[in-house]
XYZ file of C-alpha atoms in Angstrom:
530
model
C 2.698 9.526 -8.238
C 4.085 9.376 -4.812
C 3.894 13.213 -4.421
C 0.019 13.042 -4.957
C -0.331 10.131 -2.706
C 1.544 11.993 0.060
C -0.404 15.047 -0.166
C -3.145 15.128 2.524
C -6.414 17.028 2.706
C -10.073 16.623 3.696
C -12.223 19.271 2.331
C -15.807 20.207 1.523
C -16.405 18.851 -2.003
C -15.647 15.202 -1.319
C -17.463 15.319 1.919
C -20.678 16.606 0.186
C -20.845 13.620 -2.030
C -23.359 10.936 -1.184
C -21.889 7.376 -0.814
C -22.822 6.187 -4.250
C -21.318 9.324 -5.935
C -17.994 8.700 -4.004
C -17.836 5.274 -5.343
C -18.477 6.348 -8.948
C -16.020 9.200 -8.609
C -13.324 6.816 -7.407
C -13.758 4.685 -10.416
C -13.670 7.787 -12.611
C -10.471 9.044 -11.067
C -8.756 5.666 -11.338
C -9.629 5.495 -15.048
C -7.936 8.824 -15.650
C -4.392 8.938 -17.137
C -1.604 9.650 -14.604
C -0.266 13.088 -14.668
C 3.174 13.364 -16.428
C 4.738 15.477 -13.736
C 5.471 15.033 -9.914
C 6.144 17.203 -6.993
C 8.179 14.408 -5.439
C 10.722 13.847 -8.287
C 14.351 13.965 -7.079
C 16.463 16.878 -8.295
C 19.750 15.592 -9.870
C 21.282 19.092 -9.517
C 19.939 19.816 -5.973
C 23.509 19.805 -4.453
C 25.120 23.303 -4.515
C 28.334 23.530 -6.623
C 31.310 24.067 -4.494
C 32.349 27.220 -6.350
C 28.786 28.778 -6.125
C 28.627 29.284 -9.858
C 25.065 29.188 -11.355
C 25.639 26.999 -14.386
C 22.001 26.030 -15.073
C 21.217 29.597 -16.029
C 23.824 29.584 -18.649
C 22.158 26.677 -20.505
C 20.467 27.423 -23.823
C 16.999 28.805 -23.694
C 15.447 25.745 -25.294
C 16.899 23.542 -22.467
C 15.620 26.034 -19.752
C 12.188 25.782 -21.285
C 12.276 21.981 -21.351
C 13.317 22.101 -17.682
C 10.512 24.412 -16.624
C 7.797 22.371 -18.644
C 8.714 19.316 -16.484
C 7.948 21.203 -13.145
C 4.799 21.377 -11.321
C 3.027 24.552 -12.238
C 3.462 26.182 -8.905
C 7.241 25.526 -9.054
C 7.469 26.473 -12.657
C 5.921 29.991 -11.874
C 8.499 30.461 -9.016
C 11.330 30.264 -11.485
C 10.289 33.656 -12.740
C 11.869 35.069 -9.547
C 15.106 33.381 -9.857
C 17.100 35.731 -12.017
C 16.646 38.069 -14.989
C 17.371 35.186 -17.433
C 14.467 33.055 -15.937
C 11.917 35.935 -15.968
C 10.207 34.851 -19.380
C 11.129 31.195 -19.504
C 7.750 30.025 -17.878
C 5.760 32.113 -20.184
C 7.604 30.682 -23.194
C 7.602 27.057 -22.282
C 4.642 24.813 -22.937
C 2.352 24.721 -19.941
C 1.898 21.476 -17.977
C -0.734 21.972 -15.273
C -2.140 19.662 -12.600
C -4.597 21.590 -10.482
C -3.871 19.594 -7.448
C -0.286 20.992 -7.529
C -1.680 24.459 -7.048
C -2.552 23.729 -3.348
C -0.516 25.211 -0.713
C 1.780 22.880 1.175
C 0.231 23.862 4.477
C -3.272 22.936 3.332
C -2.258 19.241 2.556
C 0.046 18.370 5.406
C -0.260 16.073 8.338
C -3.200 13.666 7.617
C -3.169 9.937 7.089
C -4.433 8.234 3.831
C -5.654 5.173 5.710
C -9.290 6.338 5.830
C -9.283 6.113 1.913
C -7.165 2.893 1.648
C -9.686 1.231 4.067
C -12.449 1.680 1.386
C -10.271 -0.134 -1.337
C -8.569 2.801 -2.970
C -5.012 2.488 -4.200
C -2.203 4.866 -2.946
C -2.202 7.110 -5.944
C -6.102 7.573 -6.066
C -6.184 7.932 -2.175
C -3.644 10.739 -2.318
C -5.516 12.394 -5.223
C -8.802 12.295 -3.385
C -7.102 13.957 -0.231
C -5.983 16.705 -2.647
C -9.479 17.019 -4.213
C -10.940 17.532 -0.759
C -9.014 20.817 -0.477
C -10.787 22.879 -2.960
C -10.912 26.378 -1.335
C -9.902 28.852 -3.920
C -8.375 26.237 -6.266
C -10.762 27.211 -9.107
C -9.416 30.799 -8.791
C -5.775 29.540 -9.078
C -6.632 27.447 -12.126
C -8.145 30.528 -13.809
C -5.115 32.606 -13.027
C -2.654 30.133 -14.495
C -4.709 29.454 -17.526
C -5.060 33.132 -18.148
C -1.491 34.208 -17.330
C 0.197 31.704 -19.492
C 0.196 32.603 -23.230
C 0.223 28.954 -24.451
C 0.689 26.561 -25.922
C -0.751 24.035 -23.224
C 1.030 20.796 -23.456
C -0.934 18.936 -20.842
C -3.740 20.049 -18.389
C -5.239 17.830 -15.657
C -8.359 19.338 -13.881
C -9.953 17.099 -11.298
C -10.551 19.348 -8.235
C -13.823 21.107 -8.578
C -17.487 20.643 -8.609
C -18.034 22.883 -11.674
C -21.682 23.213 -10.984
C -20.564 25.999 -8.553
C -18.326 27.507 -11.227
C -20.202 27.935 -14.363
C -18.524 31.093 -15.451
C -15.070 29.520 -14.973
C -16.139 26.376 -16.766
C -16.961 28.355 -19.924
C -13.639 30.447 -19.494
C -11.422 27.396 -19.010
C -12.780 25.605 -22.139
C -12.290 28.780 -24.248
C -8.736 29.247 -22.965
C -7.866 25.671 -23.553
C -9.153 25.909 -27.096
C -7.512 29.245 -27.837
C -4.207 28.179 -26.425
C -3.973 24.840 -28.244
C -4.156 22.240 -25.416
C -2.772 18.965 -26.557
C -3.645 16.562 -23.641
C -6.630 17.206 -21.384
C -8.164 15.283 -18.464
C -11.170 17.101 -16.982
C -13.284 15.576 -14.122
C -16.290 17.219 -12.704
C -16.692 16.483 -8.914
C -20.568 16.202 -8.832
C -22.091 15.772 -5.434
C -24.882 13.426 -6.407
C -25.729 10.896 -9.080
C -28.509 12.892 -10.485
C -26.454 16.125 -10.942
C -26.180 16.472 -14.726
C -23.797 19.324 -15.930
C -23.169 19.658 -19.617
C -19.550 20.191 -20.679
C -19.410 23.267 -22.976
C -19.706 22.552 -26.742
C -16.682 24.797 -27.178
C -14.700 21.601 -26.211
C -14.959 20.782 -29.853
C -12.826 23.958 -30.511
C -9.886 22.165 -28.918
C -8.786 20.917 -32.275
C -5.110 20.479 -31.259
C -5.933 17.732 -28.746
C -4.167 14.322 -29.004
C -5.460 12.977 -25.784
C -8.657 13.633 -24.130
C -10.242 12.244 -20.875
C -13.580 13.687 -19.540
C -15.261 12.355 -16.457
C -18.850 12.951 -14.868
C -20.409 15.222 -17.540
C -23.312 15.361 -19.773
C -22.372 15.296 -23.375
C -22.733 18.761 -25.195
C -25.579 19.341 -27.641
C -23.782 18.351 -30.882
C -26.370 19.212 -33.475
C -25.799 23.111 -33.729
C -22.069 22.422 -34.322
C -22.315 19.177 -36.438
C -20.644 20.772 -39.466
C -17.559 22.229 -37.843
C -16.858 20.076 -34.858
C -13.830 17.793 -35.105
C -10.772 16.396 -33.335
C -8.431 15.996 -36.302
C -5.402 14.826 -34.198
C -6.972 12.991 -31.279
C -5.398 9.627 -30.778
C -6.689 8.621 -27.314
C -10.181 9.307 -25.845
C -11.524 8.222 -22.407
C -15.253 8.765 -21.609
C -15.833 8.151 -18.037
C -19.319 8.386 -16.412
C -20.476 10.396 -19.395
C -24.283 10.822 -19.871
C -24.628 10.621 -23.626
C -26.991 9.133 -26.239
C -26.181 6.713 -28.976
C -26.031 9.461 -31.571
C -23.683 11.409 -29.355
C -21.213 8.722 -29.216
C -21.532 7.986 -32.965
C -21.131 11.812 -33.621
C -18.000 11.918 -31.461
C -16.283 8.930 -32.965
C -16.991 10.150 -36.551
C -15.096 13.381 -35.765
C -11.899 11.523 -34.653
C -10.364 10.274 -37.871
C -7.004 9.179 -36.389
C -8.297 7.900 -33.025
C -6.316 4.674 -31.898
C -7.445 4.196 -28.333
C -10.963 4.399 -26.945
C -12.230 3.776 -23.370
C -15.713 3.935 -22.130
C -15.779 3.504 -18.314
C -18.146 3.872 -15.387
C -21.052 4.551 -17.759
C -24.389 4.320 -16.070
C -26.279 5.386 -19.095
C -26.576 2.464 -21.601
C -25.257 3.047 -25.147
C -24.707 1.228 -28.351
C -21.059 1.217 -29.511
C -20.772 0.874 -33.257
C -17.348 0.907 -34.790
C -16.531 1.901 -38.290
C -12.844 2.928 -38.137
C -9.721 2.635 -40.098
C -7.428 3.859 -37.172
C -8.710 2.176 -33.914
C -6.278 -0.270 -32.397
C -7.730 -0.770 -28.978
C -11.207 -0.327 -27.468
C -11.815 -0.824 -23.668
C -15.280 -0.953 -22.153
C -14.999 -1.128 -18.363
C -17.732 -1.075 -15.704
C -20.235 0.240 -18.249
C -23.827 -0.464 -19.397
C -23.953 -1.312 -23.130
C -26.850 -2.477 -25.304
C -24.685 -3.596 -28.169
C -21.149 -3.681 -29.409
C -20.950 -3.784 -33.052
C -17.526 -3.951 -34.730
C -18.622 -3.518 -38.264
C -15.317 -2.621 -39.806
C -12.123 -1.984 -37.902
C -9.133 -2.876 -40.186
C -6.537 -1.986 -37.506
C -8.271 -3.172 -34.376
C -6.115 -5.521 -32.214
C -7.813 -5.422 -28.846
C -11.377 -5.401 -27.772
C -11.170 -5.579 -23.987
C -14.377 -5.797 -21.867
C -14.341 -5.729 -17.988
C -17.737 -5.711 -16.251
C -19.401 -4.617 -19.454
C -23.014 -5.246 -18.608
C -25.910 -5.564 -20.974
C -29.124 -3.572 -20.783
C -32.746 -3.931 -21.979
C -34.887 -0.736 -21.607
C -38.110 -2.892 -21.470
C -36.935 -5.658 -19.218
C -34.727 -4.528 -16.307
C -33.788 -8.015 -15.353
C -32.517 -8.754 -18.957
C -28.886 -7.823 -18.979
C -27.994 -9.464 -22.237
C -25.622 -7.599 -24.609
C -25.059 -8.302 -28.296
C -21.390 -8.350 -29.415
C -21.013 -8.447 -33.278
C -17.598 -8.698 -34.802
C -17.593 -8.273 -38.605
C -14.466 -7.200 -40.310
C -11.647 -7.075 -37.832
C -8.659 -9.018 -39.431
C -5.981 -7.864 -36.851
C -8.142 -8.646 -33.767
C -6.021 -10.839 -31.433
C -7.177 -10.002 -27.884
C -10.914 -10.432 -26.915
C -12.696 -10.510 -23.654
C -13.850 -10.684 -20.935
C -17.190 -12.209 -22.109
C -19.943 -13.340 -19.733
C -21.549 -16.689 -21.177
C -25.406 -16.206 -20.887
C -25.095 -12.319 -20.892
C -22.954 -11.617 -23.999
C -24.580 -12.930 -27.254
C -21.796 -13.408 -29.741
C -21.904 -13.071 -33.395
C -18.365 -13.298 -34.971
C -17.069 -13.167 -38.445
C -13.673 -14.139 -39.865
C -11.070 -13.272 -37.061
C -7.898 -14.950 -35.677
C -8.350 -14.441 -31.896
C -5.264 -15.628 -30.102
C -6.080 -14.639 -26.467
C -9.588 -14.970 -25.086
C -11.065 -13.848 -21.697
C -14.179 -15.181 -20.000
C -16.073 -14.350 -16.781
C -17.606 -17.637 -15.791
C -19.512 -19.134 -12.788
C -18.151 -22.501 -13.200
C -20.782 -23.986 -10.810
C -23.779 -22.307 -12.424
C -25.295 -24.564 -15.054
C -26.587 -22.030 -17.600
C -23.146 -20.334 -17.824
C -21.129 -23.629 -17.745
C -23.170 -25.254 -20.460
C -22.512 -22.305 -22.721
C -18.817 -22.261 -22.234
C -18.059 -25.116 -24.794
C -20.225 -23.181 -27.403
C -18.130 -20.005 -26.715
C -14.855 -21.874 -27.076
C -15.899 -23.467 -30.456
C -16.328 -19.921 -31.810
C -12.584 -19.455 -31.333
C -10.804 -22.654 -32.616
C -7.293 -20.889 -32.812
C -6.930 -19.351 -29.375
C -3.569 -19.988 -27.690
C -4.166 -18.430 -24.375
C -7.467 -18.679 -22.395
C -8.114 -16.543 -19.290
C -11.010 -17.691 -17.022
C -12.209 -15.377 -14.289
C -14.057 -17.628 -11.891
C -16.978 -15.893 -10.442
C -18.492 -16.665 -7.213
C -21.594 -18.784 -7.644
C -22.959 -17.600 -4.253
C -23.354 -14.020 -5.557
C -26.582 -13.550 -7.638
C -26.947 -10.851 -10.082
C -29.800 -9.732 -12.422
C -30.106 -11.407 -15.675
C -30.545 -14.837 -17.284
C -26.968 -15.773 -16.426
C -27.853 -16.453 -12.729
C -30.572 -19.024 -13.123
C -30.321 -22.695 -13.404
C -28.028 -24.005 -10.730
C -29.723 -27.309 -10.020
C -27.744 -29.586 -12.389
C -24.457 -30.896 -11.201
C -21.251 -29.492 -12.774
C -18.686 -32.107 -12.566
C -15.921 -33.794 -14.703
C -18.459 -35.856 -16.520
C -20.364 -32.672 -17.416
C -17.412 -31.461 -19.262
C -16.479 -34.779 -20.941
C -19.995 -35.002 -22.199
C -19.769 -31.508 -23.903
C -17.885 -33.225 -26.736
C -14.634 -32.276 -28.444
C -13.483 -28.649 -28.424
C -10.862 -28.049 -31.021
C -9.031 -25.099 -29.327
C -8.449 -27.057 -26.051
C -7.421 -30.238 -27.764
C -5.085 -28.733 -30.372
C -4.258 -25.052 -29.690
C -4.373 -23.750 -26.186
C -0.866 -23.521 -24.853
C -1.587 -21.448 -21.756
C -4.662 -21.478 -19.320
C -4.994 -18.900 -16.600
C -7.780 -19.375 -14.027
C -8.150 -16.484 -11.589
C -10.059 -16.024 -8.381
C -9.629 -19.708 -7.556
C -11.829 -20.581 -4.347
C -11.383 -24.392 -4.320
C -14.809 -25.168 -5.418
C -15.430 -28.705 -6.864
C -16.635 -27.091 -10.126
C -13.273 -25.350 -10.562
C -11.262 -28.388 -9.726
C -13.200 -30.458 -12.256
C -12.817 -27.926 -14.840
C -9.096 -27.691 -14.271
C -8.848 -31.558 -14.509
C -10.716 -31.639 -17.723
C -8.427 -29.095 -19.310
C -5.379 -31.020 -18.091
C -6.485 -34.236 -19.405
C -7.621 -32.933 -22.852
C -5.221 -30.055 -23.878
C -2.601 -31.880 -25.695
C -0.260 -28.938 -26.346
C -0.858 -27.043 -23.033
C 2.411 -25.729 -21.694
C 1.406 -23.500 -18.770
C -1.550 -23.905 -16.358
C -1.549 -20.756 -14.144
C -3.889 -20.661 -11.157
C -4.287 -17.410 -9.188
C -6.005 -17.784 -5.823
C -8.744 -15.415 -4.691
C -7.956 -12.697 -2.285
C -6.998 -13.806 1.209
C -5.540 -17.212 0.272
C -2.049 -18.274 -0.446
C -0.425 -21.226 -2.390
C 1.039 -22.486 0.860
C -2.169 -22.784 2.799
C -4.755 -25.617 2.852
C -6.517 -24.506 -0.369
C -3.229 -24.693 -2.119
C -2.638 -28.072 -0.767
C -6.066 -29.230 -1.807
C -5.518 -28.096 -5.375
C -2.058 -29.913 -5.742
C -3.399 -33.191 -4.264
C -6.510 -33.116 -6.640
C -4.534 -32.219 -9.802
C -1.972 -34.993 -8.899
C -4.559 -37.517 -9.874
C -5.131 -36.023 -13.337
C -3.879 -37.855 -16.400
C -2.250 -35.010 -18.158
C -2.433 -34.955 -21.889
C 0.890 -33.151 -22.093
C 3.215 -34.660 -19.288
C 5.520 -31.648 -19.862
C 2.916 -29.125 -18.846
C 3.801 -26.883 -15.786
C 1.168 -25.971 -13.195
C 1.858 -22.771 -11.234
C -0.119 -21.361 -8.344
C 0.118 -17.729 -7.328
C -1.349 -15.406 -4.730
C -3.595 -12.582 -5.986
C -1.642 -9.373 -6.446
C -4.538 -7.235 -5.861
C -5.884 -5.988 -2.461
C -9.540 -6.787 -3.094
C -11.388 -9.738 -4.519
C -12.102 -9.665 -8.288
C -10.040 -6.597 -9.061
C -7.948 -8.024 -11.951
C -8.013 -5.382 -14.695
C -5.304 -2.653 -15.753
C -6.485 -0.163 -18.455
C -2.933 1.189 -18.580
C -1.703 -2.233 -19.894
C -4.639 -2.445 -22.249
C -3.438 0.804 -23.968
C 0.322 -0.127 -24.022
C 1.046 -1.859 -27.245
C 4.473 -2.711 -26.004
C 2.854 -5.180 -23.652
C 2.496 -8.491 -25.297
C -0.475 -9.672 -23.138
C -2.875 -6.897 -21.759
C -4.630 -9.532 -19.648
C -1.623 -10.512 -17.737
C -1.840 -8.347 -14.593
C 0.507 -10.524 -12.499
C 3.135 -7.782 -12.248
C 0.497 -5.089 -11.126
C 0.546 -4.416 -7.362
C -1.650 -1.938 -5.790
C -1.254 1.338 -7.659
C 1.807 0.228 -9.636
C 1.484 -1.097 -13.185
C 4.085 -3.605 -13.791
C 4.661 -2.808 -17.530
């Protein structure tokens, strides 16, 4: 992604956005999958052979097509002028298109990414936004490539236009993508305002060859007229980012994806109910979204239900942000969280959760008193993640009331025995440690009652280091604990993230080769450590 991060532009579309829309759009772009090609990749054969013989052109046609399909679209098109042998290679190779790569080199040179990084964007996203600023005739270039290439389309990444200004091109692009069998599609609409609502054409459902689909900042198409024929029979990964949709829209879509394995709902400002009946889903992520209810009725293959800032919603009481989470038949579910005690109302059936994540204000009584009840619902967990929230930050909902009672070591001891802590938890990770008395008492309680605890990992909040006074305060306090397991190791780390509280990586969530999707210790800035 270094090539995108290094391209520099400031153009009209991003400038036209209001501040709220910029923030939403940043979140949407960050949730998109990374393009599979780069303009900065090194060329192994860049050095000219000493005898001047063109050996690459002598390779079999299949290898030439594979080479061209790995090039940015602009460079791939240029290969048609290399020699007669290359003239039809681009047309016969599966198309891989990233619209940002169609911008001219001169239009993106010479400006610094610092203005974007200053507002908390990582290097990759900052570079992409500088590209998106360029616009100009980008839509015309996309139309030309999609029209000129006969297909099939392996991967198409469109994130550079406010499609409200290009309705004819929007309809054309979707028809071309469907007709030419696009397999992977990421399509973001760069709306200028939060109240701009543009429907993505219903012809999207004709893209039946799709295996991966991410759409951002759209209104869901009218599904009823096409209910009988619409389907994504091969779709395995779906990302819905800032999508305006109704409950029946989401249910309709999921019902048309019989082999879907990965689902993400992100940056959703319109509350929905997520009901899961699936024999194929393995991972569901709900990130920075409003949800009335999450109901896992039957999901025989579901392994991960990952929530990050998944806030509840009540149409009748705006201050009530409670959310029901029901888990019925999910026998393979092992990773669950992050829950907010006091906000998420849990109903859970027969599961064997091994890793649990919680957002908790340890100094706020109504959340702290519910934590033991939450933990008793999961007697077999072996790893517990606690994201320690700042008690000074108040937010709507019942979870913020009731701070008058003291939360200390006696409070936790009076809560009574908790089976998972006493007998099963082998690893505790507390993130965003600020050195509050409530955090220290909670850590001491765990240390003195967790009989099989092997690792206690404490990640400090942004701006602090294990070697400063806060780290020393922690070590001195924990030295007085009577550890239930004398062999337990306590490790203290600096936060790997540039801003406070940013401890989520959706890439790890969808990577089943990663043993623990909650472990983001190796993620730094815009790089995912898996």
